[in-house]
Structure formats: structure tokens, C-alpha cells
XYZ file of C-alpha atoms in Angstrom:
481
model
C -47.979 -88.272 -208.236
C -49.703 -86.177 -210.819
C -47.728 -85.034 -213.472
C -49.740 -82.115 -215.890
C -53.498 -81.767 -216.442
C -55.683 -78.518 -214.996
C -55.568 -77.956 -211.685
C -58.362 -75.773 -210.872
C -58.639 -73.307 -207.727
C -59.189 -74.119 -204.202
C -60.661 -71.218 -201.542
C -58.774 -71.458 -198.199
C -59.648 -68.808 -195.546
C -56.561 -67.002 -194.020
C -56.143 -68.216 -190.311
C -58.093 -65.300 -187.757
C -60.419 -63.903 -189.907
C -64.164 -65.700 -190.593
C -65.456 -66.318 -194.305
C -68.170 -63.626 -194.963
C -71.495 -64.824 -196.113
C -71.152 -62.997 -199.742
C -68.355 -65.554 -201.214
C -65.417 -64.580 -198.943
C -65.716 -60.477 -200.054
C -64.511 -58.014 -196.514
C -64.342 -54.666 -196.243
C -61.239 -52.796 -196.242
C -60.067 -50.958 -193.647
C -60.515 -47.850 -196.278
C -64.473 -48.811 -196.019
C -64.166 -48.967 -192.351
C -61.937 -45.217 -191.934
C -64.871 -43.536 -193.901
C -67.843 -44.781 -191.683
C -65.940 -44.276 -189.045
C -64.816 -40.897 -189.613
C -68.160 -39.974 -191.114
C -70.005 -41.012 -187.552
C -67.328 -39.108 -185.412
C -67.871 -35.979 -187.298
C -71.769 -36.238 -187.241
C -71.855 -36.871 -183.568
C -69.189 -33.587 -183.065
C -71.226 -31.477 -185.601
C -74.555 -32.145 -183.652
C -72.486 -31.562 -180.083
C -71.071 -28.454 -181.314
C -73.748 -27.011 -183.234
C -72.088 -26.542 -186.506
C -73.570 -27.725 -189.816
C -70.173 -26.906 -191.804
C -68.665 -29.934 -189.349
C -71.681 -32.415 -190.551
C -71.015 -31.007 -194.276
C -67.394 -32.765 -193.964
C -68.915 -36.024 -192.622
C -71.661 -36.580 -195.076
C -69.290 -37.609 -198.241
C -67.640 -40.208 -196.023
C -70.635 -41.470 -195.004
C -72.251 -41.498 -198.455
C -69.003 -42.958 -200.027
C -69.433 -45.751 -197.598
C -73.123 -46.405 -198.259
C -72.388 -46.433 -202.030
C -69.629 -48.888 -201.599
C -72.013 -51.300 -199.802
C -74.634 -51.096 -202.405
C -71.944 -52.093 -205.133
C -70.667 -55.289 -202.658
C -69.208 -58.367 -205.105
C -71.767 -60.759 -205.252
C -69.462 -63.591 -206.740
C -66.083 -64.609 -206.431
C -63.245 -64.733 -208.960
C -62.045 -67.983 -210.715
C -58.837 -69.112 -211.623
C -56.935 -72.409 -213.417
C -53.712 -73.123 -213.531
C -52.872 -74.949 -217.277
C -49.615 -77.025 -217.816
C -48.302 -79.322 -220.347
C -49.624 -83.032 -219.922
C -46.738 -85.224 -219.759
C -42.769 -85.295 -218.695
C -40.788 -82.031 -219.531
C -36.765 -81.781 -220.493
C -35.017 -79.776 -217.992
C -34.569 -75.999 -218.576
C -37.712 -74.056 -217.879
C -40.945 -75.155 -216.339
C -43.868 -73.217 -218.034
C -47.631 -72.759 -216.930
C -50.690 -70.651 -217.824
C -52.517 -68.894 -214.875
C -56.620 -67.982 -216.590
C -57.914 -65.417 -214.318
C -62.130 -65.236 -214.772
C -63.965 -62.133 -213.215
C -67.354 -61.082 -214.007
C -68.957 -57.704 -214.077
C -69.648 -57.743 -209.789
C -66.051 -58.893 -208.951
C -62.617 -57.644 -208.347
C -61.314 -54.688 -210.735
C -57.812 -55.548 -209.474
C -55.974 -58.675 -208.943
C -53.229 -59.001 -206.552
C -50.657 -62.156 -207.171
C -48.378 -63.493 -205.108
C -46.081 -66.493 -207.282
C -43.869 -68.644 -205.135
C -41.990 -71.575 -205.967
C -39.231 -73.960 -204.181
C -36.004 -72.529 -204.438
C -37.201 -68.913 -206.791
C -37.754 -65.679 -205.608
C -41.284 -64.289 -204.491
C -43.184 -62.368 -207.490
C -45.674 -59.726 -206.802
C -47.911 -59.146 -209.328
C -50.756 -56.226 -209.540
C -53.265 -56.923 -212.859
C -56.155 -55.284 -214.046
C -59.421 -57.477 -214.514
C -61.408 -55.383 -217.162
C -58.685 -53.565 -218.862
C -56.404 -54.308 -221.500
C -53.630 -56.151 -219.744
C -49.589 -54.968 -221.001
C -47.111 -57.520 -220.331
C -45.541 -57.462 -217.341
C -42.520 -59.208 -216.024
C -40.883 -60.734 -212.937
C -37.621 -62.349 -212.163
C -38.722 -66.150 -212.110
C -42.250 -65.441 -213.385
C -43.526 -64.176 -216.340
C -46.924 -62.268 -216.532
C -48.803 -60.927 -219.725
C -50.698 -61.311 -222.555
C -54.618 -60.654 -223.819
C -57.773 -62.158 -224.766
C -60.609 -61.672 -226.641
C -62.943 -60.948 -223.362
C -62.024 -57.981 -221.309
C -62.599 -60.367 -218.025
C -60.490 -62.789 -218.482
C -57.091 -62.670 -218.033
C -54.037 -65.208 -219.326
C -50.945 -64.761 -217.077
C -47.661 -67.081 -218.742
C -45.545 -68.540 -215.862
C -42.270 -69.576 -216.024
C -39.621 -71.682 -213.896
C -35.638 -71.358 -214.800
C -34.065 -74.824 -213.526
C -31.442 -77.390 -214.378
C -32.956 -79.729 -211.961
C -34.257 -83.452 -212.974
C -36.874 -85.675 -211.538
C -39.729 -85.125 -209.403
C -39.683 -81.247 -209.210
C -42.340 -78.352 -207.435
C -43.665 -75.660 -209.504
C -46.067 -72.713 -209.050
C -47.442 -71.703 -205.653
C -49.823 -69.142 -206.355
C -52.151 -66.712 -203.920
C -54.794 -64.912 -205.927
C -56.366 -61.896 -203.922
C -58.831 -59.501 -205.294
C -60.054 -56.047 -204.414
C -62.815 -53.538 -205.642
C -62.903 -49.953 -205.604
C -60.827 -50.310 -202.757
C -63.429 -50.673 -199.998
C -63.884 -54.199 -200.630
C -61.421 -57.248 -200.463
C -61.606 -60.898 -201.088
C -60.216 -63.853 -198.809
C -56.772 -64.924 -200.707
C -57.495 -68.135 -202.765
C -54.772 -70.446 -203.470
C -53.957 -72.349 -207.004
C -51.569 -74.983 -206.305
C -49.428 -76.122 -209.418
C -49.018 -79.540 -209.861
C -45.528 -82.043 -209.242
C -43.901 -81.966 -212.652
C -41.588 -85.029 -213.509
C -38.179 -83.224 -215.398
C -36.773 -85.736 -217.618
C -32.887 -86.223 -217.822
C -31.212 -84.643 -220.749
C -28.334 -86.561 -223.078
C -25.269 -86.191 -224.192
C -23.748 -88.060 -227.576
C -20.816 -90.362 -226.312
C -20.090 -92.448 -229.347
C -18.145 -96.048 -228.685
C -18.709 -97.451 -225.173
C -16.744 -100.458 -223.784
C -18.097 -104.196 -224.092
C -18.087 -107.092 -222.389
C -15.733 -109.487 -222.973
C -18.357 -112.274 -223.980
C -21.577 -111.344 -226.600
C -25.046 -113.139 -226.586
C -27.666 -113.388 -228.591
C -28.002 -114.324 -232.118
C -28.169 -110.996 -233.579
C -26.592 -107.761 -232.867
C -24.307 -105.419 -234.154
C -20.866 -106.826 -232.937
C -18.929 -109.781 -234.086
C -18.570 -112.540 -231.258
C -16.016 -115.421 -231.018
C -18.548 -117.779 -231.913
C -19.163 -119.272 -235.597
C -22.271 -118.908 -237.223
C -23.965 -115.863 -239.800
C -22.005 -112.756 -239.790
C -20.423 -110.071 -241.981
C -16.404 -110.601 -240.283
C -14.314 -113.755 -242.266
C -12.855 -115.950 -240.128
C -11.796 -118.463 -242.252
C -11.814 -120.965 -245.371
C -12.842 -124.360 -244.221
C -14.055 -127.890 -246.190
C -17.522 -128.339 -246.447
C -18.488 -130.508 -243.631
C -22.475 -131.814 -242.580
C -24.496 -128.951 -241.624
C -22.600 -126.395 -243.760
C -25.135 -124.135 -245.496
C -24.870 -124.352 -249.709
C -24.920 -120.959 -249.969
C -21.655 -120.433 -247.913
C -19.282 -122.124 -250.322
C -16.708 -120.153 -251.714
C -16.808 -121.667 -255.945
C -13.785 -119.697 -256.704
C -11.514 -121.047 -253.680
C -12.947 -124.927 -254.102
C -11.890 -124.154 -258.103
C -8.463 -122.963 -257.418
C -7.485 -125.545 -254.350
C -9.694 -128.757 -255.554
C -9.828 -128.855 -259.654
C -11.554 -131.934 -259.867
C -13.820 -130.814 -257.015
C -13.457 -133.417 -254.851
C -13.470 -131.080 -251.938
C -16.029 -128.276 -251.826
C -14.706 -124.942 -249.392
C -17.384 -122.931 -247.563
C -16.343 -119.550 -246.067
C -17.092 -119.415 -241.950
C -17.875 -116.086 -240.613
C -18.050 -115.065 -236.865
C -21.500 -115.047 -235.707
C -23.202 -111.172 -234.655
C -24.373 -110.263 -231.566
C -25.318 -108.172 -229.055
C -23.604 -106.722 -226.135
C -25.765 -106.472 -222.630
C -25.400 -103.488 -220.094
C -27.156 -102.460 -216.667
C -27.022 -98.970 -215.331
C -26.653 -98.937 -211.159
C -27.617 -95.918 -209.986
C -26.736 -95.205 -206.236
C -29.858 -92.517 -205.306
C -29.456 -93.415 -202.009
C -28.232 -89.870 -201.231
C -28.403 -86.601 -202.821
C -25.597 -84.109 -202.512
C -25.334 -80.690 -203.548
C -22.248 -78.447 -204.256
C -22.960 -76.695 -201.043
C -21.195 -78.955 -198.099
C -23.964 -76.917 -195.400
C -26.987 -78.739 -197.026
C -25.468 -82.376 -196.953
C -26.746 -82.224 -193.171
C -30.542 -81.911 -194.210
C -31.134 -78.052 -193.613
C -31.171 -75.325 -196.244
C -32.808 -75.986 -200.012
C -30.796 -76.925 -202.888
C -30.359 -74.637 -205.056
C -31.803 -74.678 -209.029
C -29.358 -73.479 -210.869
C -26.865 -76.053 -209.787
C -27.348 -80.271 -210.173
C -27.488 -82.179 -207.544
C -25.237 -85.800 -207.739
C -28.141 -87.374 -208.545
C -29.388 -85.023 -211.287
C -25.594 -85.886 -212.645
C -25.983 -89.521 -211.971
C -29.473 -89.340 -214.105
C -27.615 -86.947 -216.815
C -25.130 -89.526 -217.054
C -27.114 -92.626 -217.120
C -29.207 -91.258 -219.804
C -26.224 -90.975 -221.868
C -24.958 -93.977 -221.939
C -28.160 -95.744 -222.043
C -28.845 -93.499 -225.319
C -25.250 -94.739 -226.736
C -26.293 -98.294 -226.314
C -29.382 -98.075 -227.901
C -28.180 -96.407 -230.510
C -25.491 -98.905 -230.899
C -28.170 -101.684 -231.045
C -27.129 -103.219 -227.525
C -29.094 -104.302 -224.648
C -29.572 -101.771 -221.531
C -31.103 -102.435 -217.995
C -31.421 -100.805 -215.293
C -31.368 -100.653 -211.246
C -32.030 -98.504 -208.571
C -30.152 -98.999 -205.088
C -32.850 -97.528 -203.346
C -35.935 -98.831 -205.275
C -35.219 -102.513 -205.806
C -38.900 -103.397 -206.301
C -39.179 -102.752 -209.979
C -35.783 -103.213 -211.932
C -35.721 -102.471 -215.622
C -34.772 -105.993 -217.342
C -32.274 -105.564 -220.540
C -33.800 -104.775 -223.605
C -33.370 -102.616 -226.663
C -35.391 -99.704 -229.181
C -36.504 -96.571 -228.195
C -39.565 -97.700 -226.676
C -36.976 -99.194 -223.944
C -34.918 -96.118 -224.523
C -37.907 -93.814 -223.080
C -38.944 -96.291 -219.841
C -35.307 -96.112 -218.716
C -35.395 -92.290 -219.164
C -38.206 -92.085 -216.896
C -36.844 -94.770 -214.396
C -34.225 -92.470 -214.370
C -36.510 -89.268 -213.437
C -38.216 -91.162 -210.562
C -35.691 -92.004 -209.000
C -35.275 -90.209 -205.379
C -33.553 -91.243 -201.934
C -35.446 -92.933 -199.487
C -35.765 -92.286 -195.701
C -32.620 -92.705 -193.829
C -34.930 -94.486 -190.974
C -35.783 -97.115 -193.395
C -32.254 -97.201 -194.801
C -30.561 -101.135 -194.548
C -27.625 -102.673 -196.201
C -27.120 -102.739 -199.734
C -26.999 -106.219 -201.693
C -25.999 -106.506 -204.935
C -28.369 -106.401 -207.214
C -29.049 -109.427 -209.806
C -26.554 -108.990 -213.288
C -27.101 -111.132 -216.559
C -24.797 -113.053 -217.347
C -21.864 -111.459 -219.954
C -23.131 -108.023 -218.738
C -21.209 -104.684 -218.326
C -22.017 -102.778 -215.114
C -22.133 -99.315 -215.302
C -22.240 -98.003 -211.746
C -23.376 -94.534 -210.968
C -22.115 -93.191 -207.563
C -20.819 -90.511 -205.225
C -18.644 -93.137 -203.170
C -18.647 -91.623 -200.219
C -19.163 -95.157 -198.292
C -17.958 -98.542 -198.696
C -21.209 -99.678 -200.450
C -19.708 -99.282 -203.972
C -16.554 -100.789 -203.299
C -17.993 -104.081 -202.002
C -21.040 -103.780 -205.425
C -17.748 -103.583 -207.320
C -15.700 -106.424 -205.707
C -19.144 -108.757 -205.924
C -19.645 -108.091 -209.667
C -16.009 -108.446 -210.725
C -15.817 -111.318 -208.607
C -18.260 -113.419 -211.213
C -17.090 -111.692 -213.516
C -18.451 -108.939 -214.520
C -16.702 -106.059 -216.214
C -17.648 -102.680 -214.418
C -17.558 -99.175 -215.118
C -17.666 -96.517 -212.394
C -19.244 -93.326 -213.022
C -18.352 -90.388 -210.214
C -21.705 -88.163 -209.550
C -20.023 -86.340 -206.940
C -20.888 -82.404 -208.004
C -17.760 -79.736 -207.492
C -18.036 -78.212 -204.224
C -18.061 -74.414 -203.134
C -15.396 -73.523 -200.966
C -16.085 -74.065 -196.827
C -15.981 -71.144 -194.963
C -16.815 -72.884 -191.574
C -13.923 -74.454 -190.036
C -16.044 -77.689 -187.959
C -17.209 -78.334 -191.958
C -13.918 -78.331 -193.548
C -12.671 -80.487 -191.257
C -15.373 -82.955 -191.518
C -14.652 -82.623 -195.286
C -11.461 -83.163 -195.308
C -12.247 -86.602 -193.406
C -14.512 -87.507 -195.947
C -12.506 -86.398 -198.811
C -9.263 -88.362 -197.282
C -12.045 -91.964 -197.284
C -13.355 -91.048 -200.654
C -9.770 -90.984 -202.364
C -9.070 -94.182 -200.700
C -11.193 -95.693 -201.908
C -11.575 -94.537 -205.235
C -7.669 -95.569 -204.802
C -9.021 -99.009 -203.889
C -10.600 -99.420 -207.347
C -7.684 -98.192 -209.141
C -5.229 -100.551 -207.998
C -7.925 -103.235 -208.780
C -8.627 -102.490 -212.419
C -11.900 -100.289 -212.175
C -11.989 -97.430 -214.127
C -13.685 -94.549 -212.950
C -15.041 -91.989 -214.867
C -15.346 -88.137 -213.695
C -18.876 -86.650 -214.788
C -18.751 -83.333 -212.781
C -17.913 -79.385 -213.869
C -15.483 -79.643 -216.965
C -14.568 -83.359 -216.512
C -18.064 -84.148 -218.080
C -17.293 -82.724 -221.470
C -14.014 -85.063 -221.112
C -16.312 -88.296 -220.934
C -16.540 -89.550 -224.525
C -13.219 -89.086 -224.781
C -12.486 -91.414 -222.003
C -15.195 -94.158 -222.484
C -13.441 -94.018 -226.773
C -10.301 -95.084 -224.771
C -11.133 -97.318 -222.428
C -13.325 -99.683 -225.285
C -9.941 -98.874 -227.086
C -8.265 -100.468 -224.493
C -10.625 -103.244 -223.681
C -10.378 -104.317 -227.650
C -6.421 -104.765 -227.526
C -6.201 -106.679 -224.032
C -9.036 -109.012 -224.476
C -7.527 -112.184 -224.089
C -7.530 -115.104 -226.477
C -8.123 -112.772 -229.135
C -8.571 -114.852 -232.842
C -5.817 -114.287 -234.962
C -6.716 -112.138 -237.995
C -10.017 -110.819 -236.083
C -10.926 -107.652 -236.874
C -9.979 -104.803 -234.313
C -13.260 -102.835 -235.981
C -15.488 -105.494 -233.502
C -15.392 -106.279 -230.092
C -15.285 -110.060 -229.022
């Protein structure tokens, strides 16, 4: 996949009409009405005897023989510029640079495509001074210093993610009329649309912390900021840990020396699932493979990516450990690890990834969790996969998180859909049923229940913090064990 860079223009003769041998330049059927109508009223002039017939058929014929004399001699150029490097979802931008010389085209017919946008038609002037003109999904105008060249802005509306098509564009261009050029095709290149983020704040923990560093206080002794208690000095007891005014006040004579024991920090460890197995869209008539999704409206995997770059983003940020796995990609897993450096690979595992082929499609296995790690699980549940991930994890016990990607659908019109719907929807509720009555929480990230997610991650590490069992005594509720 190339992502950016200049793509420069390709000739491709239309299918049923031969390349000419002067760069692909034709005549028009304008150029072919005046000879043709010049001959026919020659040949009746001389049949009739009347020179005021031949009179009417000279201009056409001269017309025609000064048109040939001024034939293009070289073709038109074009290059298609984009930005090097991902994009953030919104709009996909491009610069067309149209290049005609003095024996070329004096007008430029465009025709801009692209997946999922309307068709622009676009008419420009080579040598003049071009105004700014504009389209519905594309963009055209500007000027430049040299009155043959031409710099045409392009630009894509979408709130898609990942791997996404841009610019489709069929470059055409005519002289005086009488003289046209074989359409020429610039072909934009695939652009990779990075997930956007959303801040979330607290996220729940698991219930055990490794590592010797981190930002959270475990249930472990060693060098930390949280007290746990006042102890005697014993072997192995660092100097700098006694407490002078303590071993003062309980041992006068200081025959016992007190040392003040802290809970150890550390660092919690998460892994992002995403199920891109499938990709839904609100509209129930493209879930059987026909029609194109639309790109004003996410997909549940542009939601799953959405959400997985937000809570990825809150652990980082948090100082925590992230991984993460794709269902349908389990060649290259992303192991735990923190900083922004980390922060941006995940990002961009996140962009890339896509369902597979349903021929190649087998049965899921869970994928391989650290030890003491939180799963977050990303996921439209519409089979039993996810409920037996879920059951495996908890089962060695791992806390996990559900995430639902499934996007708010349009109402069903067609009455053999909404009663396949209503099946589905009647196997998805039990089972997200199923992981209720089990302990899972799930967590809504679709229409308005997105905005309600940081508010329901702040309660559930809430919850998590008074329910933890074995909690120390006198433990801070500030830290999660």
C-alpha cells in the first residue's frame, strides 16, 4: 500500500477508438461536419452550375484546412500532489498541476470521482487566468505564476478511518474545438485515515500491578509515595527510611530504630482486542455485501478504532502499559509497552486494520494475555466468538472490559430484513445478557451513548477500587491495588 507521494499521470486509450500517431490528439466531429459539408456543397455547386453554392462551401473547407495546420503536437501533463504520511479523519485534500504548452489543449475538461462522493465536472481554461471554481465534493481553483499551468485544490469530506480511496480523475483536453485528446487518467493514491481520540480520564485496573515503577500503588512493599506503616528496623531496611522522630518518641534510649514502609509503585498492563472480523454499517441492506458504505456515517469498525484509540491514549497518558490484538490479523500483535512512540504504532495498528475474506475465515482462539492484564474487547457481538474470548480470559483471570461497536441502525423498510433483524437482535441481547449476569461490563460507544463513556469507565474503576478484595486497611482509595 502506498500512502502519499506524487503520483504522476498515466495515458489509457478509451476502449473502440485507436491512439492517433500525434500523442493521442482526434478530430472532433465539429472538424469532421465542416469537411464534410464543405465537399457536399462543392460537388452540388459544380453539378448545378452555381458559384454562389461553392461560395458557401469554401469557409468550411478552409476552416477545416486551418484547423489541421494548427494540430497539437504534444500532449498535456498532469500530477496529482498529496500529503506524505497518515491523515486524521475529516477531509482528504490533494493538488491536481495541470501543464500545457503553447501547441496543446486551450480547454481542459475534468471529470473527479471518488468512492462513495458525487461525480464533479469541471471545465478550466489552460492559458487564461483561472477564477475559482467549486464543486460539491471537489474543490477547483487557484493561480500561478505561468499562464500554462494550472493548480486545481481537491478535497474529500469523510468521517471514515483506515485504509481509504481518494481521487479518481479523467483529464480530457480539446483545442479550438476541432481537435480532442484521448482522456488520460490520474489515479490518486490509498490514503491511510488515522483514528481520532477522545479524553476519557480514569480507566479501570487490574486487580494485581507489575513492574517496579509506575504510577499506581500496588500491595507489595518496597519504594513508593503511599504509607503503609511504621515498622522496626530489620536487615535489609534502607537508612534513609527511618522515621528519627517516631524511634525518639517510642524508643528514648534508642534501642529500637523505626523505618517507615511504603507500598511499592507500579504499573498497570492493558491489551486492546479488536474484533475487525466484520464491518457493519448503519444501513442493515449493505451487511449482505452489496451497496457502498456510506462516508458520512462510521462503520463498527471505524467506532471500534475511535474507541480503541481512546483508551489506549488514557493509558498512556496515565503512564500504564497498552497492547494490542487484532482477531483477524494475528501475525503481528502489538506487545505492551508505554510513551508516545508506542502511543503512535498502536494508532496505526489501529488504521490497518480491515476484515479478511470470509473464504479464509476459521475459528477464533484466544489470543495470548500477560499476566495481571485488563482486556479491553472491542466488538459488535453478533456471534458467540466474544462470549467464549470473554469466558477464556476471565477464566485465568483476567478482568475484561467490553466495548459495543455496533453503529445505530436506520430504520428497515423491507419486511424479509426486519425479520432477519429482529433474529439477530433477539441473539445479540442474549448474549450481551450472558455477560451481564456474569460480571462483564459492557460499554455502549455508538450515537449519543459515546459521549456517555468517560462517565461510565469513572464508575466502573470507581467500583473496581471499593470491591477489590483483601483490600489493606488504611490504603489509600486515591490508588488502585
Amino acid at each position: 500500500m502506498t500512502i502519499g507521494g506524487i503520483i504522476v499521470a498515466r495515458g489509457r486509450t478509451s476502449q473502440g477508438t485507436p491512439m492517433d500517431d500525434h500523442h493521442g490528439w482526434r478530430p472532433t466531429s465539429t472538424h469532421t461536419a465542416a469537411v464534410v459539408t464543405g465537399i457536399l456543397l462543392l460537388a452540388a455547386a459544380v453539378l448545378a452550375g452555381r458559384a454562389d453554392i461553392a461560395l458557401i462551401g469554401i469557409p468550411s473547407l478552409l476552416a477545416a484546412t486551418l484547423a489541421t495546420a494548427t494540430r497539437p503536437t504534444t500532449p498535456q501533463t498532469a500530477t496529482l500532489h498529496e500529503p506524505t504520511g497518515p491523515t486524521t479523519p475529516g477531509e482528504l485534500t490533494a493538488t491536481l498541476h495541470l501543464t500545457t504548452g503553447p501547441t496543446t489543449a486551450d480547454v481542459i475538461h475534468l471529470r473527479i470521482t471518488a468512492p462513495g462522493h458525487r461525480e464533479t465536472h469541471l471545465a478550466l481554461a489552460a492559458h487564461a487566468r483561472p477564477r475559482t471554481g467549486t464543486g460539491e465534493d471537489a474543490d477547483a481553483g487557484g493561480s500561478t505564476e505561468d499562464a500554462a499551468e494550472r493548480r486545481v485544490p481537491l478535497r474529500l469530506s469523510s468521517v471514515r478511518t483506515g485504509p481509504q480511496e481518494t481521487f479518481d480523475i479523467t483529464m480530457r483536453g480539446s483545442r479550438h474545438g476541432t481537435w480532442e485528446e484521448e482522456p488520460t487518467e490520474v489515479g490518486g493514491a490509498r490514503r491511510l485515515v488515522l483514528p481520532g481520540t477522545v479524553p476519557l480520564g480514569r480507566l479501570p485496573l487490574p486487580l494485581r500491578l507489575r513492574g517496579l515503577t509506575g504510577p499506581h500503588s500496588s500491595r507489595r512493599l518496597g519504594d513508593g509515595s503511599e504509607l503503609r506503616d511504621i515498622h522496626p528496623f530489620t536487615p535489609g531496611d534502607r537508612l534513609r527510611r527511618i522515621d528519627w522522630r517516631t524511634t525518639a518518641r517510642r524508643s528514648p534510649e534508642l534501642d529500637t530504630l523505626y523505618v517507615r514502609r511504603t507500598y511499592s509503585s507500579a504499573e498497570a498492563s492493558a491489551v486492546l482486542v479488536v474484533d475487525s472480523r466484520d464491518e457493519v454499517g448503519p444501513d442493515l441492506r449493505t451487511w449482505r455485501g452489496y451497496g457502498t458504505l456510506r462516508v458520512d456515517e462510521p462503520t463498527s469498525l471505524d467506532l471500534a478504532r475511535h474507541a480503541a484509540a481512546s483508551v489506549a491514549q488514557a493509558l498512556v497518558e496515565a503512564g500504564d502499559r497498552v497492547g494490542l490484538e487484532d482477531l483477524a490479523r494475528r501475525r503481528r500483535p502489538l506487545p505492551p509497552a508505554s510513551g508516545r512512540r508506542h502511543l503512535r504504532r498502536v494508532v496505526h495498528g489501529l488504521a490497518l486494520a480491515h476484515p479478511k475474506d470470509r473464504a479464509t475465515e476459521h475459528q477464533v482462539r484466544p489470543p495470548q494475555v500477560p499476566a495481571d492484564a485488563v482486556v479491553y474487547l472491542f466488538t459488535t457481538v453478533l456471534d458467540d466468538a466474544p462470549l467464549h474470548l470473554v469466558r477464556t480470559w476471565r477464566t485465568k483471570g483476567h478482568p475484561v472490559i467490553v466495548i459495543d461497536t455496533l453503529p445505530d441502525l436506520h430504520p428497515v423498510i423491507e419486511h424479509h430484513l426486519w425479520i432477519a433483524w429482529r433474529i439477530t437482535r433477539l441473539e445479540r441481547e442474549d448474549r450481551l445478557a450472558a455477560l451481564d449476569r456474569e460480571g462483564v461490563p459492557v460499554v455502549r460507544w455508538a450515537g449519543s451513548e459515546r459521549d456517555k463513556a468517560a462517565v461510565r469507565f469513572e464508575a466502573l474503576a470507581r467500583a473496581a477500587q471499593r470491591h477489590v478484595p483483601g483490600r489493606v486497611p488504611g490504603a489509600p482509595r486515591t490508588a488502585n491495588p
